[in-house]
């Protein structure tokens, strides 16, 4: 071996290394090329191992010839490696990366369910007239749901309320437990009247909203579970005119200032006289349509002057005080406000229904 043939072999090695580096398609491929050329068992070492056959003064010259080849190969490796890594990153970004031009997902905003929303609106309107909201239990005694409201046991008026009775163990405490009375799921919010009268003395102005239950055949306008808001006012000199004025103000606030209203005679055991309160149909504006059974009117609540027996049952002297009461279906008011045709939608838990309101 002489210097010239070393030179030839070094050049050949360099050229093949460059070609292999350029052809490597991955960082792993480059690693293989690197160890094949520059590694401990690589070609460059093997070539330089032959240096021992040279004369003492040629050895450093060959060493000097080998260095630029090694440096060129190292530089080419580094450059190619950087190029491959950049391309790999680019590819990953393309495959997994975020598309920043995509529109964002809007934050989901909840809102009140139409029933509590309507309940609050009712409370807000009557609140302007000094009515305050009080709560009353859903599991009630026969006494408060019926008897104290002038509906004796076995009286035909009970047929107006399809009742769900609750069994309780003989030992259980609670309302009516002393005399072994029936417990039931309240069929209306009216027992709240008796509770309010027994708790406070006149003047009384309360609303009691909440869930009621009846043994109903469920259809688009009847649920076995529904909502009512009860109102009660007791004071000296309270008259039917006050009731009418208050309900008119309510109807106008809830259904528009031009909404016609009317009283019709009605019957409830706990009021005398009793009325049904109607508003002009919100669908046809009084023309007559299927929604109002072609009458042009819709009944939104029952009301009347509190029966003297009921006042007395509430611990109030009917010779001194008078009162009026009213009860409305919250579901019905909400259905009229939002043009909902099926009462079952309220409790069906379908977000598509709730989001459309
Ligand atoms: N409690 C009655 C019902 O559920 C509604 C009602 C009517 C309540 C007249 C009243 C009232 O306070 O005076 O059908």
Short mmCIF file of C-alpha atoms and ligand atoms in Angstrom, two decimals:
data_model
loop_
_atom_site.label_atom_id
_atom_site.label_comp_id
_atom_site.label_asym_id
_atom_site.label_seq_id
_atom_site.Cartn_x
_atom_site.Cartn_y
_atom_site.Cartn_z
CA UNK A 1 0.00 0.00 0.00
CA UNK A 2 1.17 3.49 -0.71
CA UNK A 3 -0.23 6.93 -0.04
CA UNK A 4 -1.78 7.19 -3.48
CA UNK A 5 -3.81 4.01 -3.16
CA UNK A 6 -4.95 5.11 0.29
CA UNK A 7 -6.10 8.31 -1.32
CA UNK A 8 -8.09 6.37 -3.92
CA UNK A 9 -9.72 4.17 -1.33
CA UNK A 10 -10.50 7.14 0.95
CA UNK A 11 -12.12 8.99 -1.94
CA UNK A 12 -14.14 5.91 -2.82
CA UNK A 13 -15.19 5.47 0.79
CA UNK A 14 -16.16 9.14 1.04
CA UNK A 15 -18.20 8.98 -2.15
CA UNK A 16 -20.07 5.85 -1.07
CA UNK A 17 -20.69 7.32 2.37
CA UNK A 18 -22.18 10.47 0.86
CA UNK A 19 -24.43 8.44 -1.42
CA UNK A 20 -25.59 6.24 1.47
CA UNK A 21 -26.26 9.29 3.64
CA UNK A 22 -28.28 10.95 0.92
CA UNK A 23 -30.24 7.74 0.40
CA UNK A 24 -30.99 7.13 4.11
CA UNK A 25 -34.74 7.60 4.64
CA UNK A 26 -34.83 7.65 8.44
CA UNK A 27 -32.69 8.53 11.48
CA UNK A 28 -32.29 4.77 12.08
CA UNK A 29 -31.03 4.34 8.53
CA UNK A 30 -28.50 7.11 9.18
CA UNK A 31 -27.34 5.39 12.39
CA UNK A 32 -26.61 2.27 10.35
CA UNK A 33 -24.64 4.25 7.78
CA UNK A 34 -22.70 6.02 10.55
CA UNK A 35 -21.65 2.89 12.37
CA UNK A 36 -20.87 1.16 9.05
CA UNK A 37 -18.41 3.92 8.10
CA UNK A 38 -17.21 5.64 11.28
CA UNK A 39 -17.95 3.03 13.93
CA UNK A 40 -15.46 0.87 15.75
CA UNK A 41 -15.95 -1.90 13.24
CA UNK A 42 -16.55 0.55 10.42
CA UNK A 43 -14.87 0.80 7.04
CA UNK A 44 -12.72 3.84 7.86
CA UNK A 45 -11.08 2.07 10.79
CA UNK A 46 -10.56 -1.03 8.75
CA UNK A 47 -8.88 1.03 6.05
CA UNK A 48 -6.69 2.90 8.50
CA UNK A 49 -5.69 -0.39 10.11
CA UNK A 50 -3.61 -0.92 6.97
CA UNK A 51 -1.56 2.16 7.84
CA UNK A 52 0.94 -0.05 9.62
CA UNK A 53 2.24 -1.23 6.25
CA UNK A 54 3.37 2.28 5.41
CA UNK A 55 6.70 3.89 6.08
CA UNK A 56 7.08 6.01 9.19
CA UNK A 57 6.94 9.30 7.28
CA UNK A 58 3.89 8.31 5.17
CA UNK A 59 1.74 7.37 8.15
CA UNK A 60 0.96 10.95 9.31
CA UNK A 61 0.22 11.98 5.69
CA UNK A 62 -2.41 9.28 5.36
CA UNK A 63 -3.78 10.32 8.77
CA UNK A 64 -4.00 13.86 7.46
CA UNK A 65 -5.78 12.67 4.30
CA UNK A 66 -8.31 10.66 6.34
CA UNK A 67 -9.36 13.52 8.61
CA UNK A 68 -11.16 15.68 6.03
CA UNK A 69 -13.02 12.61 4.79
CA UNK A 70 -14.18 11.83 8.36
CA UNK A 71 -15.18 15.43 8.93
CA UNK A 72 -17.08 15.63 5.66
CA UNK A 73 -18.94 12.42 6.48
CA UNK A 74 -19.77 13.66 9.99
CA UNK A 75 -21.01 16.98 8.66
CA UNK A 76 -23.15 15.26 6.02
CA UNK A 77 -24.59 12.92 8.67
CA UNK A 78 -25.50 15.83 10.96
CA UNK A 79 -27.10 17.79 8.17
CA UNK A 80 -29.06 14.83 6.86
CA UNK A 81 -30.15 13.91 10.40
CA UNK A 82 -31.46 17.43 11.02
CA UNK A 83 -33.29 17.32 7.68
CA UNK A 84 -34.89 13.96 8.45
CA UNK A 85 -35.96 15.05 11.94
CA UNK A 86 -37.52 18.22 10.61
CA UNK A 87 -39.42 16.23 7.99
CA UNK A 88 -40.58 13.74 10.63
CA UNK A 89 -41.83 16.57 12.84
CA UNK A 90 -43.57 18.16 9.91
CA UNK A 91 -45.29 14.87 9.13
CA UNK A 92 -46.38 14.36 12.76
CA UNK A 93 -47.81 17.84 12.91
CA UNK A 94 -49.67 17.17 9.72
CA UNK A 95 -51.12 13.88 10.97
CA UNK A 96 -51.75 14.57 14.66
CA UNK A 97 -51.50 18.30 14.96
CA UNK A 98 -54.32 20.72 15.61
CA UNK A 99 -55.95 22.57 12.81
CA UNK A 100 -55.90 26.06 14.22
CA UNK A 101 -58.23 27.25 11.47
CA UNK A 102 -61.03 25.01 12.81
CA UNK A 103 -63.81 26.97 14.55
CA UNK A 104 -63.76 26.50 18.34
CA UNK A 105 -66.44 24.71 20.31
CA UNK A 106 -68.62 27.29 22.01
CA UNK A 107 -68.88 26.99 25.79
CA UNK A 108 -72.20 25.28 26.70
CA UNK A 109 -74.45 27.55 28.71
CA UNK A 110 -77.13 26.08 30.86
CA UNK A 111 -80.39 27.82 31.68
CA UNK A 112 -83.32 27.40 34.03
CA UNK A 113 -85.84 24.71 33.23
CA UNK A 114 -89.11 26.30 31.98
CA UNK A 115 -91.06 25.12 35.05
CA UNK A 116 -88.93 26.76 37.78
CA UNK A 117 -88.46 29.69 35.43
CA UNK A 118 -92.23 30.13 35.18
CA UNK A 119 -92.62 29.56 38.91
CA UNK A 120 -90.14 32.36 39.58
CA UNK A 121 -91.92 34.68 37.19
CA UNK A 122 -95.25 33.99 38.94
CA UNK A 123 -93.58 34.66 42.31
CA UNK A 124 -92.02 37.84 40.95
CA UNK A 125 -95.36 39.23 39.75
CA UNK A 126 -97.26 38.44 42.97
CA UNK A 127 -94.21 39.57 44.93
CA UNK A 128 -94.91 43.08 43.67
CA UNK A 129 -98.18 42.89 45.61
CA UNK A 130 -96.51 41.74 48.80
CA UNK A 131 -96.94 37.97 48.44
CA UNK A 132 -94.09 35.90 49.84
CA UNK A 133 -93.20 32.32 48.91
CA UNK A 134 -93.53 29.64 51.58
CA UNK A 135 -92.93 25.92 51.24
CA UNK A 136 -95.29 23.10 52.05
CA UNK A 137 -94.58 19.35 52.05
CA UNK A 138 -95.38 16.99 49.16
CA UNK A 139 -96.32 14.13 51.47
CA UNK A 140 -99.37 15.41 53.29
CA UNK A 141 -102.01 14.21 55.72
CA UNK A 142 -105.55 13.49 54.68
CA UNK A 143 -106.57 16.15 57.17
CA UNK A 144 -104.70 19.02 55.53
CA UNK A 145 -105.11 17.91 51.93
CA UNK A 146 -108.87 17.36 52.29
CA UNK A 147 -110.67 17.66 55.64
CA UNK A 148 -109.41 21.08 56.73
CA UNK A 149 -110.22 22.32 53.22
CA UNK A 150 -113.86 21.43 53.75
CA UNK A 151 -113.69 18.11 51.92
CA UNK A 152 -114.89 15.52 54.46
CA UNK A 153 -114.08 11.84 54.14
CA UNK A 154 -116.58 10.08 51.84
CA UNK A 155 -117.76 13.42 50.46
CA UNK A 156 -118.38 13.28 46.69
CA UNK A 157 -116.09 16.32 46.27
CA UNK A 158 -113.16 13.95 46.83
CA UNK A 159 -113.84 12.55 43.39
CA UNK A 160 -112.36 15.78 41.98
CA UNK A 161 -108.92 14.60 43.14
CA UNK A 162 -107.57 11.22 42.08
CA UNK A 163 -105.41 10.52 45.06
CA UNK A 164 -102.24 8.52 45.52
CA UNK A 165 -102.16 7.27 49.11
CA UNK A 166 -98.94 6.45 50.93
CA UNK A 167 -98.64 3.47 53.21
CA UNK A 168 -96.67 3.93 56.33
CA UNK A 169 -95.70 1.58 59.11
CA UNK A 170 -97.98 1.90 62.17
CA UNK A 171 -95.02 3.14 64.22
CA UNK A 172 -94.04 6.02 61.92
CA UNK A 173 -94.33 9.59 63.15
CA UNK A 174 -95.36 12.57 61.05
CA UNK A 175 -98.46 14.59 60.21
CA UNK A 176 -101.64 12.79 61.17
CA UNK A 177 -99.78 9.90 62.76
CA UNK A 178 -101.46 10.50 66.16
CA UNK A 179 -104.91 9.59 64.95
CA UNK A 180 -103.85 6.98 62.39
CA UNK A 181 -104.73 9.17 59.41
CA UNK A 182 -103.95 8.38 55.85
CA UNK A 183 -100.85 9.93 54.36
CA UNK A 184 -100.95 10.86 50.70
CA UNK A 185 -99.07 12.66 47.97
CA UNK A 186 -100.72 16.06 47.96
CA UNK A 187 -103.19 16.40 45.12
CA UNK A 188 -102.91 20.18 45.11
CA UNK A 189 -100.96 22.94 46.86
CA UNK A 190 -104.08 24.07 48.78
CA UNK A 191 -103.04 22.40 52.09
CA UNK A 192 -100.32 25.08 52.13
CA UNK A 193 -103.17 27.52 52.92
CA UNK A 194 -104.04 25.73 56.16
CA UNK A 195 -100.39 25.48 57.16
CA UNK A 196 -99.88 29.21 56.52
CA UNK A 197 -102.99 30.22 58.48
CA UNK A 198 -102.01 28.02 61.40
CA UNK A 199 -98.51 29.49 61.44
CA UNK A 200 -99.22 33.19 61.02
CA UNK A 201 -101.96 35.62 61.90
CA UNK A 202 -103.46 38.08 59.39
CA UNK A 203 -102.57 39.96 57.33
CA UNK A 204 -101.39 36.96 55.32
CA UNK A 205 -100.19 37.11 51.74
CA UNK A 206 -98.45 33.94 50.66
CA UNK A 207 -97.70 31.86 47.60
CA UNK A 208 -96.92 28.20 47.92
CA UNK A 209 -95.53 26.60 44.78
CA UNK A 210 -94.60 22.98 44.28
CA UNK A 211 -95.07 19.51 42.94
CA UNK A 212 -98.42 17.72 43.18
CA UNK A 213 -99.52 14.18 42.35
CA UNK A 214 -102.68 12.56 41.11
CA UNK A 215 -103.66 9.10 40.04
CA UNK A 216 -104.16 10.22 36.44
CA UNK A 217 -104.39 8.62 33.05
CA UNK A 218 -101.39 10.41 31.56
CA UNK A 219 -101.87 12.23 28.27
CA UNK A 220 -100.70 15.43 26.54
CA UNK A 221 -102.42 17.63 29.13
CA UNK A 222 -102.39 15.43 32.27
CA UNK A 223 -99.40 14.21 34.24
CA UNK A 224 -99.55 12.12 37.41
CA UNK A 225 -96.89 14.55 38.63
CA UNK A 226 -97.39 18.25 37.98
CA UNK A 227 -96.84 21.66 39.50
CA UNK A 228 -99.10 24.24 41.07
CA UNK A 229 -98.80 27.63 42.66
CA UNK A 230 -101.26 28.42 45.42
CA UNK A 231 -102.01 31.94 46.57
CA UNK A 232 -103.71 33.05 49.76
CA UNK A 233 -104.57 36.45 51.13
CA UNK A 234 -106.32 36.92 54.47
CA UNK A 235 -107.04 40.34 55.94
CA UNK A 236 -109.85 42.56 57.14
CA UNK A 237 -112.09 43.88 54.38
CA UNK A 238 -110.75 41.56 51.67
CA UNK A 239 -113.19 41.24 48.79
CA UNK A 240 -113.79 39.60 45.45
CA UNK A 241 -112.88 42.92 43.82
CA UNK A 242 -109.35 42.65 45.25
CA UNK A 243 -109.11 39.13 43.89
CA UNK A 244 -110.26 40.25 40.45
CA UNK A 245 -107.88 43.21 40.38
CA UNK A 246 -104.93 41.10 41.46
CA UNK A 247 -105.61 38.33 38.94
CA UNK A 248 -106.05 40.89 36.14
CA UNK A 249 -102.68 42.40 37.01
CA UNK A 250 -101.16 38.93 36.99
CA UNK A 251 -102.70 38.00 33.62
CA UNK A 252 -101.53 41.26 32.08
CA UNK A 253 -97.99 40.90 33.39
CA UNK A 254 -97.75 37.28 32.28
CA UNK A 255 -99.69 37.30 29.00
CA UNK A 256 -99.65 40.90 27.81
CA UNK A 257 -101.31 44.15 28.86
CA UNK A 258 -104.12 43.78 26.29
CA UNK A 259 -105.10 40.27 27.35
CA UNK A 260 -108.87 40.04 28.03
CA UNK A 261 -109.85 38.29 31.28
CA UNK A 262 -113.08 37.03 32.79
CA UNK A 263 -114.52 35.30 35.84
CA UNK A 264 -116.84 32.36 35.39
CA UNK A 265 -118.74 30.70 38.22
CA UNK A 266 -116.93 27.62 39.51
CA UNK A 267 -117.07 25.16 42.33
CA UNK A 268 -114.46 24.32 44.95
CA UNK A 269 -115.33 23.09 48.43
CA UNK A 270 -112.82 25.47 50.05
CA UNK A 271 -114.05 28.71 48.48
CA UNK A 272 -117.43 30.39 48.39
CA UNK A 273 -118.12 31.85 45.94
CA UNK A 274 -115.72 30.06 43.59
CA UNK A 275 -114.64 31.11 40.13
CA UNK A 276 -112.69 29.96 37.14
CA UNK A 277 -110.41 32.69 35.81
CA UNK A 278 -110.08 32.80 32.03
CA UNK A 279 -107.83 34.72 29.67
CA UNK A 280 -108.38 35.37 25.97
CA UNK A 281 -106.90 32.46 24.00
CA UNK A 282 -103.17 33.01 23.47
CA UNK A 283 -103.21 30.94 20.27
CA UNK A 284 -106.06 32.52 18.28
CA UNK A 285 -106.44 35.77 20.26
CA UNK A 286 -110.09 35.04 20.92
CA UNK A 287 -111.12 33.98 17.39
CA UNK A 288 -111.81 30.38 18.39
CA UNK A 289 -109.44 27.50 17.62
CA UNK A 290 -108.84 23.90 18.71
CA UNK A 291 -106.56 25.07 21.58
CA UNK A 292 -109.47 26.93 23.25
CA UNK A 293 -112.13 24.45 22.09
CA UNK A 294 -113.44 27.25 19.85
CA UNK A 295 -114.53 29.38 22.81
CA UNK A 296 -111.82 32.05 22.46
CA UNK A 297 -111.06 31.62 26.19
CA UNK A 298 -108.65 29.54 28.24
CA UNK A 299 -109.00 28.81 31.95
CA UNK A 300 -105.72 29.42 33.76
CA UNK A 301 -106.70 29.05 37.42
CA UNK A 302 -109.36 28.43 40.02
CA UNK A 303 -110.07 30.92 42.79
CA UNK A 304 -112.59 32.24 45.23
CA UNK A 305 -113.28 33.71 48.65
CA UNK A 306 -111.95 31.42 51.36
CA UNK A 307 -114.82 29.44 52.88
CA UNK A 308 -115.55 30.46 56.51
CA UNK A 309 -115.11 26.81 57.56
CA UNK A 310 -111.63 26.83 56.06
CA UNK A 311 -110.71 30.08 57.82
CA UNK A 312 -111.89 28.55 61.08
CA UNK A 313 -109.88 25.38 60.38
CA UNK A 314 -106.86 27.63 59.93
CA UNK A 315 -107.51 29.21 63.35
CA UNK A 316 -108.83 32.47 61.93
CA UNK A 317 -112.05 34.21 62.95
CA UNK A 318 -114.27 34.48 59.84
CA UNK A 319 -116.37 37.19 61.51
CA UNK A 320 -113.37 39.47 61.51
CA UNK A 321 -111.29 38.37 58.53
CA UNK A 322 -111.97 37.49 54.92
CA UNK A 323 -109.64 35.96 52.44
CA UNK A 324 -109.29 34.89 48.87
CA UNK A 325 -107.32 32.03 47.42
CA UNK A 326 -106.31 30.88 44.00
CA UNK A 327 -104.51 27.90 42.53
CA UNK A 328 -102.92 27.55 39.13
CA UNK A 329 -101.09 24.85 37.22
CA UNK A 330 -97.52 25.97 36.67
CA UNK A 331 -97.23 23.49 33.79
CA UNK A 332 -100.26 25.03 32.11
CA UNK A 333 -98.93 28.57 32.47
CA UNK A 334 -95.55 27.46 31.07
CA UNK A 335 -97.25 25.63 28.18
CA UNK A 336 -99.15 28.79 27.25
CA UNK A 337 -96.04 30.97 27.56
CA UNK A 338 -93.82 28.73 25.46
CA UNK A 339 -96.46 27.21 23.16
CA UNK A 340 -95.74 23.71 24.43
CA UNK A 341 -98.40 21.20 23.45
CA UNK A 342 -97.42 18.16 25.51
CA UNK A 343 -97.09 18.38 29.31
CA UNK A 344 -95.00 15.21 29.32
CA UNK A 345 -92.12 17.08 27.65
CA UNK A 346 -91.33 18.96 30.88
CA UNK A 347 -90.17 15.92 32.78
CA UNK A 348 -88.91 13.80 29.88
CA UNK A 349 -85.34 15.07 30.35
CA UNK A 350 -84.78 15.59 26.67
CA UNK A 351 -82.21 18.35 26.18
CA UNK A 352 -83.34 18.96 22.61
CA UNK A 353 -86.73 20.09 23.95
CA UNK A 354 -85.18 22.27 26.65
CA UNK A 355 -82.65 23.90 24.31
CA UNK A 356 -85.35 24.98 21.87
CA UNK A 357 -87.17 27.12 24.39
N1 LIG B 1 -106.77 23.29 44.51
C1 LIG B 1 -107.48 23.46 43.27
C2 LIG B 1 -107.13 22.35 42.34
O1 LIG B 1 -106.17 21.71 42.53
C3 LIG B 1 -107.12 24.79 42.65
C4 LIG B 1 -107.70 25.90 43.45
C5 LIG B 1 -108.96 26.39 43.15
C6 LIG B 1 -107.01 26.45 44.51
C7 LIG B 1 -109.54 27.41 43.86
C8 LIG B 1 -107.57 27.50 45.23
C9 LIG B 1 -108.84 27.97 44.89
O2 LIG B 1 -106.95 28.08 46.25
O3 LIG B 1 -109.37 28.97 45.61
O4 LIG B 1 -107.85 22.13 41.40
#
